[in-house]
C-alpha cells in the first residue's frame, strides 16, 4: 500500500480522512474526477474551518491532491491515486477506513458496473495487454527521462555493442552493407567482407585521408577509397571523410552513447520521406480554418519544407552530390473530388518553396460517391483507410520510384495508415499525435456506446492503440503530452489502461517508459512569422491594408463591429470557432471587466460571422453564443470580429500590426495540445497570454516570456490581462521587455531547424534499432494485426454499411 495512505492511517489525520470521505459520500455525483474532489475538499476545509496549511500541506490534503478519481459505491468507494507522474494505484475503502488495494482488472470491472455494463455471468470481457511485449525491450527508469528515448537508446545500443563486441560489430557491419541509392552502393562495398576487415580497413582509410588537404573534394580521391572498400557517403571533403571514419573507429574501439549518436546521425540512409495526413482539407491555400483543418496542416507543410532542406544539406555533406541524389518528401493525403474551390481535387501539388516536396492526394474508393466524393469528418473516416493504404502504396511507388525510407503518420487516421504502409513495406514508422481525442472528451471511453453514433471512438481508440504500439518512435510536441503533470494525466498516459465496456478492457495499452517516446517540438515558419521590428521585410501596402481590415473597414460580409476608440490597446486572438478553442470565453472575460474594456479593444479573427456559413453544429453554437455575449455585455464599439480566413502571408503580418500598437495575444482554449498560434504570436513580439491546460504550459515560462491563464476562471483571466496592461501603462518599457523575451524564447527553442535536425537523427537511430531488433518486435506486430483484423476491421465495415445507406 502507498506510504502516504499508511501514514495517514497511523496518524491523527485518520479521522479527518474518514470525515472527509463520509461527507463525500453525500455528493450527488457518484463518479468524481479530480476537479470535483478538489472542490469537495475545499468545501470540507471551509465547513470545518481548516487553515490554508491544512488544505495544502496536510497528509489528507496531499492525498486529495494526487487523487484522480473516486467512484462511490453502496458500501465502499474506489479511489485512483497517482502519487507520481505515470504511476497509478487503486484502492477500495470501506466504512471504518479498511483499505485494500485493487488490481487494474478489478478497477475496470468497477467502472463497467458504474455504467451498468458489468456482466460476469456472460463471461469475461476481452483484455488487451501490451505489457508482455515490452518485457524484452529496454525501459527508461526515471519518469523525468520519459520523452528522451533516444538518449536512452544510444546508451543501450552502445552498451550492447560493448557487451558483446563481436556480435555488435557484426550487426554494424551488416547495417553498413545495406545502404544504396538508386542502384549505387553507399558506404562499404564487397571488398570489405566481414566486421574484422571493416575495423582494419577503417584504420587504413584514416591514414590515407589524413595525408590529404582537409578541403580536398571527395570526387578527387573517391577511387582510392573505393579500392579500400569504401563507397560514397562518408563525407564531401577529405576532412569530413576523416572525421566520419574516426567516429566509426572510436565506436568500434570504445562504444559510448555520444559516439554512437554522432556516427548514426551521419549515415546517409534517409532520402525519401512520406508524411501521412489523411483527413481534413490538406492544401496550401484557402483551407485553414475549415473543419478539421488547422495546425496539423501548417505543421506538416513547414516540416516538409524543412526536412527537404536538411536532407539536401546532409546529402551534400555526405559527399553524395556527384550521384545526383535528390531527396523527396511526399505528403500523402486524400483527394476530395468535390473540393469547394480548393486544390484538394488535384492528385499532385508541389509544396511552395521546395525542389522536391509534394502533396500526393489519393482518393477514397467510391463505396458511396455521395459520401466519398466529399469532405468526410475525421470521426467518420475509418472505413476507407485500409483500401486507401493499398492504393496509396502503388501511387507512392510510382512517385518515389522505390519505397520510402521513413513514414511519419499524423493524427489517429494518418498513424493507422502509416502502420499499414510501414508493415507492408518494412519501413521505419514514426507517429505524431497532434491531438489525441481520448482525453479531449470527458468519459469518452466509458460512455463510448452512447457517443458511438457521432464519434465512433471504438474505432479511433483501437486505431490509436494499434498505431502507437506499432510505431518505432513517437514524436510528441511536449513532455506533458506523454505523461501529463503531477496533477494531471498525460494524453498518452490516458491509453495506459481503460475500459470500453462490452468491447474490451485495456490493462496495458502503452508503455510510457518505452524509449520510443521523444519530445521534439515543432517550430514556426520564420519567413512568414518574424518580429514586428524587422521593418525592412515588411510591405507597407500590406500593413495598411491589414490595419484597415483589423480596425476600420466597414464590410458587414467580413467584419462585425466598429471601434469607438482606436487608441485603445488591442487584445487579439485567432482561432476556429470550436467550442474547445473558447473564443467565446475570451469575449466573456472581456465582457466581465469594464475596467479592461476601458483600456483595450478586443479583435477576433474567427473564420466565420454567420451560422448560415457553417454546417458544423459546434461552430454554429459558438457563433450564436458570441453574438449573445456581445449583446449581454454590450460590447458594441469595443469589439471587432473578423469572419475571414486569411492567406498565410496576411496571417503573419496581422500579428505584427497588433504588435505595432503594443497589443497582446490571448489563446483562451479549454485545452490546447500544443498551440502553433502561440509561437506565431510570440515570435512576432506579442506578449502572449495562453491557456494553462496543455502545451502552452511548456512553451511559455510564466511571467518571464508570457503568461498563463485559466480559461475556466474568466474573472481571474480578465484580471491578469488588466494587471499587465496597467503595468505597461505605468512603465513604458515593460511591454518591450516581455515582447523581447517572447521573441528570444521562440528562436532559442522552437525552430524548424532544431526540429528536423533532431527528427532526422532519430530516424537514423531508430532505423538502426529497427534493424537490429527486428525479430523481437514481430510477436507484437502479429498481435497488433490481430487487433486490426478482429476488432477494427469488422467495426469499420459496420460504419461503411451505414455510409452506404446515406
Ligand atoms: N490559422 C489561420 N487562419 C485562421 C485560423 C488559424 O491561418 O483563421 C492558422 C494559425 O495561424 C495556425 C494554425 O492555423 O498556424 C492553428 O494551429 P494551432 O496549433 O494553434 O491550433 P489547431 O487549429 O491545430 O488546433
Ligand atoms: C493540433 C492541435 O490541436 C494543436 O494544439 C497543435 O499545435 C497542432 O495540431 C500542431 O501539432
Coordinates of N, CA and C in Angstrom, one line a residue, residues 129-137 419 423 466 469-470 516 770 773-788:
X129 N -3.6 -6.4 -23.7 CA -2.4 -6.3 -22.8 C -1.2 -6.3 -23.6
X130 N -0.6 -5.1 -23.7 CA 0.7 -5.0 -24.5 C 1.9 -5.2 -23.5
X131 N 1.6 -5.3 -22.2 CA 2.7 -5.4 -21.3 C 3.8 -6.4 -21.6
X132 N 3.4 -7.7 -21.9 CA 4.4 -8.7 -22.1 C 5.3 -8.4 -23.3
X133 N 4.9 -7.6 -24.3 CA 5.7 -7.3 -25.4 C 6.8 -6.3 -25.1
X134 N 6.6 -5.6 -24.0 CA 7.7 -4.6 -23.6 C 8.6 -5.2 -22.6
X135 N 8.4 -6.5 -22.2 CA 9.2 -7.1 -21.2 C 10.7 -7.3 -21.7
X136 N 10.8 -7.5 -23.0 CA 12.1 -7.7 -23.6 C 12.8 -6.5 -24.0
X137 N 12.1 -5.4 -24.1 CA 12.7 -4.2 -24.6 C 13.3 -3.3 -23.5
X419 N 1.0 2.9 -40.2 CA 1.3 1.5 -39.7 C 1.1 0.5 -40.8
X423 N 4.2 -1.6 -42.3 CA 4.2 -3.0 -42.2 C 4.4 -3.7 -43.5
X466 N -3.3 0.5 -31.9 CA -2.5 -0.2 -32.9 C -1.3 0.6 -33.3
X469 N 1.5 1.5 -30.6 CA 2.4 0.4 -30.2 C 3.2 -0.1 -31.4
X470 N 2.7 0.0 -32.6 CA 3.5 -0.4 -33.7 C 4.6 0.5 -34.1
X516 N 10.6 4.6 -27.1 CA 10.1 5.1 -28.4 C 9.6 6.6 -28.2
X770 N 15.7 -0.6 -35.3 CA 14.7 -1.4 -36.0 C 15.4 -2.6 -36.7
X773 N 16.8 -5.0 -34.0 CA 15.8 -5.7 -33.0 C 14.6 -6.2 -33.7
X774 N 14.7 -6.4 -35.0 CA 13.5 -6.8 -35.8 C 12.8 -8.0 -35.2
X775 N 13.6 -9.1 -34.9 CA 12.9 -10.3 -34.5 C 12.1 -10.1 -33.2
X776 N 12.6 -9.2 -32.4 CA 11.9 -9.0 -31.1 C 10.6 -8.4 -31.2
X777 N 10.4 -7.7 -32.3 CA 9.1 -6.9 -32.5 C 8.0 -7.7 -33.2
X778 N 8.4 -8.8 -33.9 CA 7.5 -9.5 -34.7 C 6.3 -10.0 -33.9
X779 N 6.5 -10.5 -32.7 CA 5.4 -11.0 -32.0 C 4.4 -10.0 -31.6
X780 N 4.9 -8.8 -31.3 CA 3.9 -7.7 -31.0 C 3.2 -7.3 -32.3
X781 N 3.9 -7.2 -33.4 CA 3.3 -6.8 -34.6 C 2.2 -7.8 -35.1
X782 N 2.4 -9.1 -34.8 CA 1.4 -10.1 -35.1 C 0.1 -9.8 -34.2
X783 N 0.4 -9.5 -32.9 CA -0.8 -9.2 -32.0 C -1.5 -8.0 -32.5
X784 N -0.8 -7.0 -32.9 CA -1.4 -5.8 -33.4 C -2.3 -6.1 -34.7
X785 N -1.7 -6.9 -35.5 CA -2.5 -7.3 -36.7 C -3.8 -8.0 -36.3
X786 N -3.7 -8.8 -35.3 CA -5.0 -9.5 -34.8 C -6.0 -8.4 -34.4
X787 N -5.5 -7.4 -33.6 CA -6.5 -6.3 -33.2 C -7.1 -5.6 -34.5
X788 N -6.2 -5.4 -35.4 CA -6.7 -4.7 -36.6 C -7.8 -5.6 -37.3

